[in-house]
Structure formats: C-alpha cells, structure tokens
C-alpha cells in the first residue's frame, strides 16, 4: 500500500475572480487528507472513507462500489466526494497505462467537505500521488498538480481553477493566474479559521457570479477590482505588511459579499473577528457557508468566534510548508 497526504488551503485573496482570469493567492494550511491506495487482484474500486471530520463536523462513510454509503451528510456532497476519488483513480490508470487495475482506497481527512478549505483538491492530490506510487511511478509535483486539476475540472463540469490543486500539491502560498501557477514567499501568517458547520454549493455559487457578471457591468468591474486587490496583496505579502494584508482581506470580503456569495453566518464570523481586533477577515473558497479566515496573532479572535452564534468550530491553522507528503 502507498499512503500520501495533502493539505487543505485558505484563500488569502481572489476566489471567484480567479475563474475569470484574475490572479488568486491561496495558502496551504496544516489540515490534511491522507489517502492509502492498495492494488487489488481484480479490477474493482473499493473506497472506504472515515473521519472526514473536524470538531463539530463529522462525516463518516464507508462506501463501496457495490452499494450506497451509510452517512449523515448531504447526498450531493457525498456524491461529489466519491466522484473525486473515482476520477482521481482514472488519472492514475491513465498515467500508468494500467487501465484495468483495481484498488482499495482508504481516505482519512481532517478537512470538512465543501467548506472552502480545499478538501476535494487535497483528496485528489493525495489519491493520485499514492495511486501512481502504488504502481511504481512517482510524479513530479507539477504533473501531480495538473492531473489533480483535471480531476476537479471533470467533476466540476469545467468550472475549476488550478488554484486549489496547485496549492495542495506544492504547499506554501501560491499565486495562480489562468495556467500560470507559481510559489510565493509569504510571511508566517497568524491564521485563524472559523467554521459554521455548513457547506456551500460551489457550482451554484460560481454560476451566480457568472450571471451577475454577464448582466451588470458593475459586477464585472467588481470581479476586476478583486484582481486589483490580489495584486496589492502580493506586494503586501512580499513586504510582510500584515496590517495591509488584513485591510485588503476585509475589502476582498466586501466585494465577495457584493457578488452574493457570503451568508449570514459567514458575515457574523467575519464581524466577530474584526471586532476582536483581527487584522482582517474574509470568507474563504466558494462561500455560501463554510469557513472564514482571519489574521490575529492573539487569542482574541478564536475566543470571540467560539462565542459567536453560527460558528461551530474555530482553530488556529499553521501554514503548510510542504504540499504532498509521502508517508508509506
Ligand atoms: O470552495 P472551494 O475551496 O472549492 O474554492 C472554490 C474557489 C472558486 O474560485 C469559487 C472556484 C475555483 O475553482 O477557483
């Protein structure tokens, strides 16, 4: 059996706008998905996943290719999770040319599903890495990221950027603009995550922004302004200017809100963090529900979030310096 892990991520800046060619800066954090892949004697695919959990959010499913899993989670999220694994395994078969090979796949993840922390990208990266290594091929990071992107692209019906998968494969902070993906030097940021226990529907949220952008010129301008925030954000990161990074995150949240992808619980968590003295706070990922990211070196934001109605969990997240890790 080969086992790999890959980290989740927060967006410091630029989600949604990245879909329309603007740059984005996600940053890998130390919450991981671990995927074990073992070759079978037959050509079946058996997927077993457990502990897709974070305090306050537990998803357990033991799915097999033969029957529906028994879980207490939105069906659409589960279908999506299974879809990512299926599609990642197709990539493994494609890379290695072993198109009839079967696998037992075991997933253990600390990243909540669909909450803006990049769970699907982490699972895809770790599954492709472990699957190819199980068959004797070790992929370069760039190819691993590309293959994981293809997985997301397929499962999300063509609505995916390279941001999540590149960030999860390489670790650290990255900059993604269209096909151009590169690592960034970033200071060690005091990242605090707040989680409302829910999830957003990425496809629907992306489609909502798309139609606003088509209907109103000012919505298209808003998307472009997010691109400007990202470019300023890169400079602030390079200058290690945490106050400016925070200010730009606040602005970025406001524009995402204007584009209709925030929610009452995300807004309350963002305001709780700001009132507690965070340098800045914004939703991360597709929105609609899920997580916010705030910057605060003190305990104040975590304490405030733990008392905020609508916040189910809050934790400090270290930057993940490494992306994919080969465990076995
Ligand atoms: O919620 P997540 O982690 O899947 O992030 C979605 C980010 C979007 O920019 C909205 C879509 C994308 O593929 O970049």
Coordinates of C-alpha atoms and ligand atoms in Angstrom, one line a residue:
X1 CA 0.0 0.0 0.0
X2 CA 1.2 3.6 -0.7
X3 CA 0.0 6.4 1.5
X4 CA 0.2 10.1 0.7
X5 CA -1.2 13.2 2.4
X6 CA -2.0 16.6 1.0
X7 CA -3.0 19.8 2.8
X8 CA -6.1 22.0 2.6
X9 CA -5.9 25.7 2.0
X10 CA -7.4 29.1 2.6
X11 CA -7.7 31.8 0.1
X12 CA -6.0 34.9 1.3
X13 CA -7.3 36.7 -1.8
X14 CA -9.0 36.1 -5.1
X15 CA -11.5 33.3 -5.1
X16 CA -14.3 33.5 -7.7
X17 CA -12.4 36.2 -9.7
X18 CA -9.8 33.6 -10.5
X19 CA -12.4 31.8 -12.6
X20 CA -12.3 34.8 -15.0
X21 CA -8.6 35.0 -15.3
X22 CA -7.8 37.3 -12.4
X23 CA -4.9 36.2 -10.1
X24 CA -5.6 34.5 -6.7
X25 CA -3.4 33.7 -3.7
X26 CA -4.3 30.6 -1.8
X27 CA -2.2 29.4 1.1
X28 CA -1.8 25.8 2.2
X29 CA -2.6 25.0 5.9
X30 CA -1.8 22.1 8.1
X31 CA -5.1 20.3 7.9
X32 CA -4.7 17.2 5.7
X33 CA -6.3 14.4 3.8
X34 CA -4.5 11.1 3.9
X35 CA -5.2 8.6 1.2
X36 CA -4.0 5.0 1.1
X37 CA -4.1 3.1 -2.2
X38 CA -3.6 -0.6 -2.5
X39 CA -3.7 -2.6 -5.7
X40 CA -6.3 -5.4 -5.9
X41 CA -6.2 -8.7 -7.7
X42 CA -9.3 -7.8 -9.6
X43 CA -10.3 -4.6 -11.4
X44 CA -12.8 -3.3 -8.8
X45 CA -12.6 0.0 -7.0
X46 CA -13.4 0.0 -3.3
X47 CA -13.5 3.3 -1.5
X48 CA -13.5 3.5 2.3
X49 CA -13.5 6.8 4.0
X50 CA -13.7 7.7 7.6
X51 CA -13.1 10.6 9.9
X52 CA -13.9 13.2 7.4
X53 CA -14.2 15.3 10.5
X54 CA -13.2 18.4 12.3
X55 CA -14.5 19.1 15.8
X56 CA -18.2 19.9 15.4
X57 CA -18.4 18.4 11.9
X58 CA -18.2 14.7 11.4
X59 CA -18.8 12.8 8.2
X60 CA -18.4 9.1 8.2
X61 CA -19.0 6.9 5.3
X62 CA -17.9 3.5 4.3
X63 CA -18.6 3.5 0.7
X64 CA -18.1 0.6 -1.7
X65 CA -18.5 0.4 -5.4
X66 CA -21.3 -2.1 -4.8
X67 CA -23.6 -0.2 -2.5
X68 CA -24.6 3.3 -1.3
X69 CA -22.7 4.5 1.8
X70 CA -24.4 4.9 5.1
X71 CA -23.9 8.5 6.1
X72 CA -25.3 11.5 7.8
X73 CA -24.3 14.1 5.2
X74 CA -25.8 15.9 2.3
X75 CA -26.1 13.4 -0.6
X76 CA -24.7 15.9 -3.1
X77 CA -21.5 16.4 -1.0
X78 CA -21.1 12.7 -0.7
X79 CA -21.6 12.1 -4.4
X80 CA -19.1 14.8 -5.1
X81 CA -16.5 13.3 -2.7
X82 CA -16.9 9.8 -4.3
X83 CA -16.7 11.4 -7.7
X84 CA -13.4 13.0 -7.0
X85 CA -11.9 9.7 -5.9
X86 CA -13.3 7.9 -8.9
X87 CA -11.9 10.5 -11.2
X88 CA -8.5 10.6 -9.5
X89 CA -8.2 6.8 -9.9
X90 CA -9.0 7.3 -13.6
X91 CA -6.0 9.7 -13.8
X92 CA -3.8 7.0 -12.1
X93 CA -4.9 4.5 -14.7
X94 CA -4.2 7.0 -17.4
X95 CA -0.7 7.9 -16.2
X96 CA 0.4 4.3 -15.7
X97 CA -1.4 2.8 -18.7
X98 CA -2.8 0.1 -16.4
X99 CA -6.4 0.7 -17.3
X100 CA -7.8 -2.5 -15.9
X101 CA -6.2 -2.3 -12.4
X102 CA -8.4 -2.2 -9.3
X103 CA -7.7 -0.6 -6.0
X104 CA -8.8 -0.4 -2.4
X105 CA -8.7 3.3 -1.4
X106 CA -8.8 4.5 2.2
X107 CA -9.4 8.1 3.0
X108 CA -8.9 9.9 6.3
X109 CA -9.4 13.6 6.2
X110 CA -9.4 16.4 8.7
X111 CA -10.8 18.8 6.2
X112 CA -14.5 19.5 6.2
X113 CA -16.2 18.8 2.9
X114 CA -17.3 21.7 0.7
X115 CA -16.4 24.3 3.4
X116 CA -13.8 26.3 1.4
X117 CA -10.8 24.6 2.8
X118 CA -10.0 22.6 -0.4
X119 CA -11.0 19.1 0.7
X120 CA -11.6 17.8 -2.8
X121 CA -8.3 19.1 -4.1
X122 CA -6.4 17.6 -1.2
X123 CA -8.1 14.2 -1.7
X124 CA -7.4 14.3 -5.4
X125 CA -3.8 15.2 -5.0
X126 CA -3.2 12.5 -2.3
X127 CA -5.1 9.8 -4.2
X128 CA -3.3 10.4 -7.5
X129 CA 0.1 10.5 -5.7
X130 CA -0.5 7.3 -3.7
X131 CA -2.1 5.5 -6.6
X132 CA 0.7 6.2 -9.1
X133 CA 3.3 5.3 -6.5
X134 CA 1.5 2.1 -5.7
X135 CA 2.1 1.2 -9.4
X136 CA 5.7 2.2 -9.2
X137 CA 5.5 5.7 -10.8
X138 CA 6.4 8.9 -8.8
X139 CA 5.0 12.0 -10.4
X140 CA 6.8 15.4 -10.4
X141 CA 4.8 18.0 -8.4
X142 CA 3.8 19.9 -11.5
X143 CA 2.4 16.9 -13.2
X144 CA 0.6 15.8 -10.0
X145 CA -1.0 19.3 -9.7
X146 CA -2.1 19.1 -13.4
X147 CA -3.6 15.7 -13.0
X148 CA -5.4 16.7 -9.9
X149 CA -6.7 19.8 -11.7
X150 CA -8.0 17.5 -14.5
X151 CA -9.9 15.6 -11.8
X152 CA -11.5 18.7 -10.4
X153 CA -12.3 20.0 -13.9
X154 CA -14.1 16.9 -14.8
X155 CA -16.1 16.5 -11.6
X156 CA -17.0 20.2 -11.5
X157 CA -18.1 20.2 -15.1
X158 CA -15.3 22.5 -16.4
X159 CA -15.8 25.1 -13.6
X160 CA -12.5 24.9 -11.8
X161 CA -9.4 26.9 -11.5
X162 CA -5.9 25.5 -10.9
X163 CA -5.6 27.3 -7.6
X164 CA -6.7 24.6 -5.1
X165 CA -4.9 21.7 -6.7
X166 CA -1.6 23.5 -7.3
X167 CA -1.6 24.9 -3.7
X168 CA -2.3 21.5 -2.2
X169 CA 0.3 19.7 -4.3
X170 CA 3.1 22.3 -3.7
X171 CA 2.2 23.7 -0.3
X172 CA 3.0 27.2 1.0
X173 CA 1.4 30.3 -0.5
X174 CA 0.9 30.3 -4.3
X175 CA -0.2 32.7 -7.0
X176 CA -2.4 31.4 -9.7
X177 CA -3.5 33.3 -12.8
X178 CA -5.0 31.2 -15.6
X179 CA -2.4 28.5 -16.4
X180 CA 0.4 30.3 -14.7
X181 CA 1.0 28.8 -11.2
X182 CA 3.9 29.7 -9.0
X183 CA 5.0 29.6 -5.4
X184 CA 5.2 32.9 -3.4
X185 CA 7.4 33.8 -0.5
X186 CA 4.9 34.5 2.3
X187 CA 5.4 35.5 5.9
X188 CA 4.3 33.1 8.6
X189 CA 0.8 34.4 9.0
X190 CA -1.3 34.1 12.2
X191 CA -4.2 32.4 10.5
X192 CA -7.4 31.7 12.4
X193 CA -10.3 29.7 10.8
X194 CA -14.0 29.9 11.8
X195 CA -16.3 27.2 10.6
X196 CA -20.1 27.5 10.6
X197 CA -20.6 23.7 10.2
X198 CA -22.1 24.1 6.8
X199 CA -21.1 24.0 3.2
X200 CA -21.7 26.0 0.0
X201 CA -22.6 24.6 -3.4
X202 CA -19.6 25.7 -5.4
X203 CA -21.2 25.1 -8.8
X204 CA -24.3 27.2 -7.9
X205 CA -22.2 30.0 -6.4
X206 CA -19.9 30.1 -9.4
X207 CA -22.9 30.2 -11.7
X208 CA -24.4 33.0 -9.7
X209 CA -21.4 35.2 -10.0
X210 CA -21.1 34.3 -13.7
X211 CA -24.7 35.6 -14.4
X212 CA -24.3 38.7 -12.3
X213 CA -21.1 39.5 -14.3
X214 CA -22.9 39.0 -17.6
X215 CA -25.9 41.1 -16.5
X216 CA -24.2 44.1 -14.9
X217 CA -21.1 45.9 -15.9
X218 CA -20.6 46.9 -12.3
X219 CA -20.5 43.2 -11.3
X220 CA -17.8 42.6 -14.0
X221 CA -15.9 45.7 -12.6
X222 CA -16.2 44.1 -9.1
X223 CA -14.5 41.0 -10.3
X224 CA -11.8 43.1 -11.9
X225 CA -11.4 45.0 -8.6
X226 CA -10.8 41.7 -6.8
X227 CA -7.9 41.2 -9.2
X228 CA -6.6 44.6 -8.2
X229 CA -6.8 43.6 -4.5
X230 CA -4.9 40.5 -5.2
X231 CA -2.1 42.4 -7.0
X232 CA -1.9 44.8 -4.0
X233 CA -2.0 41.8 -1.7
X234 CA 1.0 40.2 -3.3
X235 CA 3.0 43.4 -2.6
X236 CA 1.8 43.4 1.0
X237 CA 2.9 39.8 1.4
X238 CA 6.3 40.5 -0.1
X239 CA 6.7 43.4 2.3
X240 CA 5.5 41.3 5.3
X241 CA 2.9 44.1 5.9
X242 CA 0.3 42.3 8.0
X243 CA -1.9 45.3 8.6
X244 CA -2.2 45.9 4.8
X245 CA -2.8 42.2 4.2
X246 CA -5.6 42.3 6.7
X247 CA -7.1 45.5 5.2
X248 CA -7.1 44.0 1.8
X249 CA -8.7 40.8 3.1
X250 CA -11.5 43.0 4.6
X251 CA -12.0 44.7 1.2
X252 CA -12.0 41.4 -0.6
X253 CA -14.7 40.1 1.7
X254 CA -16.8 43.1 1.0
X255 CA -16.6 42.6 -2.8
X256 CA -17.4 38.9 -2.4
X257 CA -20.4 39.9 -0.4
X258 CA -21.5 42.3 -3.1
X259 CA -21.3 39.4 -5.6
X260 CA -23.7 37.4 -3.4
X261 CA -21.5 34.6 -2.1
X262 CA -21.4 35.4 1.6
X263 CA -24.0 34.3 4.1
X264 CA -25.4 35.5 7.5
X265 CA -23.1 33.1 9.4
X266 CA -20.0 33.9 7.3
X267 CA -20.7 37.6 7.8
X268 CA -21.2 37.2 11.6
X269 CA -17.9 35.3 11.9
X270 CA -16.1 38.0 9.9
X271 CA -17.5 40.7 12.1
X272 CA -16.8 38.8 15.3
X273 CA -13.2 38.5 14.1
X274 CA -12.9 42.2 13.2
X275 CA -14.5 43.3 16.5
X276 CA -12.0 41.1 18.3
X277 CA -9.1 43.0 16.8
X278 CA -8.2 40.7 13.9
X279 CA -6.0 42.5 11.2
X280 CA -8.6 41.3 8.7
X281 CA -11.2 38.6 7.9
X282 CA -12.9 37.2 4.9
X283 CA -14.8 34.2 3.7
X284 CA -12.6 31.6 2.0
X285 CA -13.5 29.5 -1.0
X286 CA -16.8 29.4 -2.8
X287 CA -18.8 30.9 0.1
X288 CA -22.5 30.3 0.8
X289 CA -21.4 28.7 4.1
X290 CA -18.3 27.0 5.4
X291 CA -15.3 28.9 6.6
X292 CA -13.8 32.3 7.2
X293 CA -10.1 33.1 7.5
X294 CA -8.9 35.8 9.9
X295 CA -5.4 37.1 10.8
X296 CA -4.8 37.5 14.5
X297 CA -1.6 36.7 16.5
X298 CA -3.5 36.9 19.8
X299 CA -6.2 34.6 21.1
X300 CA -8.9 37.2 20.9
X301 CA -10.4 36.1 17.5
X302 CA -10.6 32.5 18.5
X303 CA -12.2 33.4 21.8
X304 CA -14.7 35.7 20.1
X305 CA -15.5 33.1 17.4
X306 CA -16.1 30.4 20.0
X307 CA -18.9 32.6 21.4
X308 CA -20.3 33.6 18.1
X309 CA -23.8 32.2 17.2
X310 CA -23.4 30.3 13.9
X311 CA -19.7 29.4 14.5
X312 CA -19.4 25.7 15.2
X313 CA -15.6 25.5 15.4
X314 CA -12.6 27.7 15.4
X315 CA -8.9 26.8 15.3
X316 CA -5.5 28.3 14.5
X317 CA -4.0 26.9 11.3
X318 CA -0.3 26.8 10.6
X319 CA 0.9 27.4 7.1
X320 CA 1.7 24.0 5.5
X321 CA 5.2 24.5 4.1
X322 CA 5.1 21.2 2.2
X323 CA 2.3 20.1 -0.1
X324 CA 2.0 16.4 -0.9
X325 CA 3.8 14.2 1.7
X326 CA 4.7 10.5 1.0
X327 CA 4.0 8.6 4.2
X328 CA 4.4 5.0 3.1
Ligands
LIG1 O1 -14.7 26.3 -2.0 P1 -13.5 25.8 -2.7 O2 -12.4 25.5 -1.8 O3 -13.9 24.7 -3.7 O4 -13.0 27.0 -3.7 C1 -13.7 27.5 -4.8 C2 -13.0 28.6 -5.4 C3 -13.6 29.2 -6.6 O5 -12.8 30.3 -7.0 C4 -15.0 29.8 -6.3 C5 -13.8 28.3 -7.8 C6 -12.5 27.8 -8.3 O6 -12.4 26.7 -8.9 O7 -11.5 28.5 -8.3

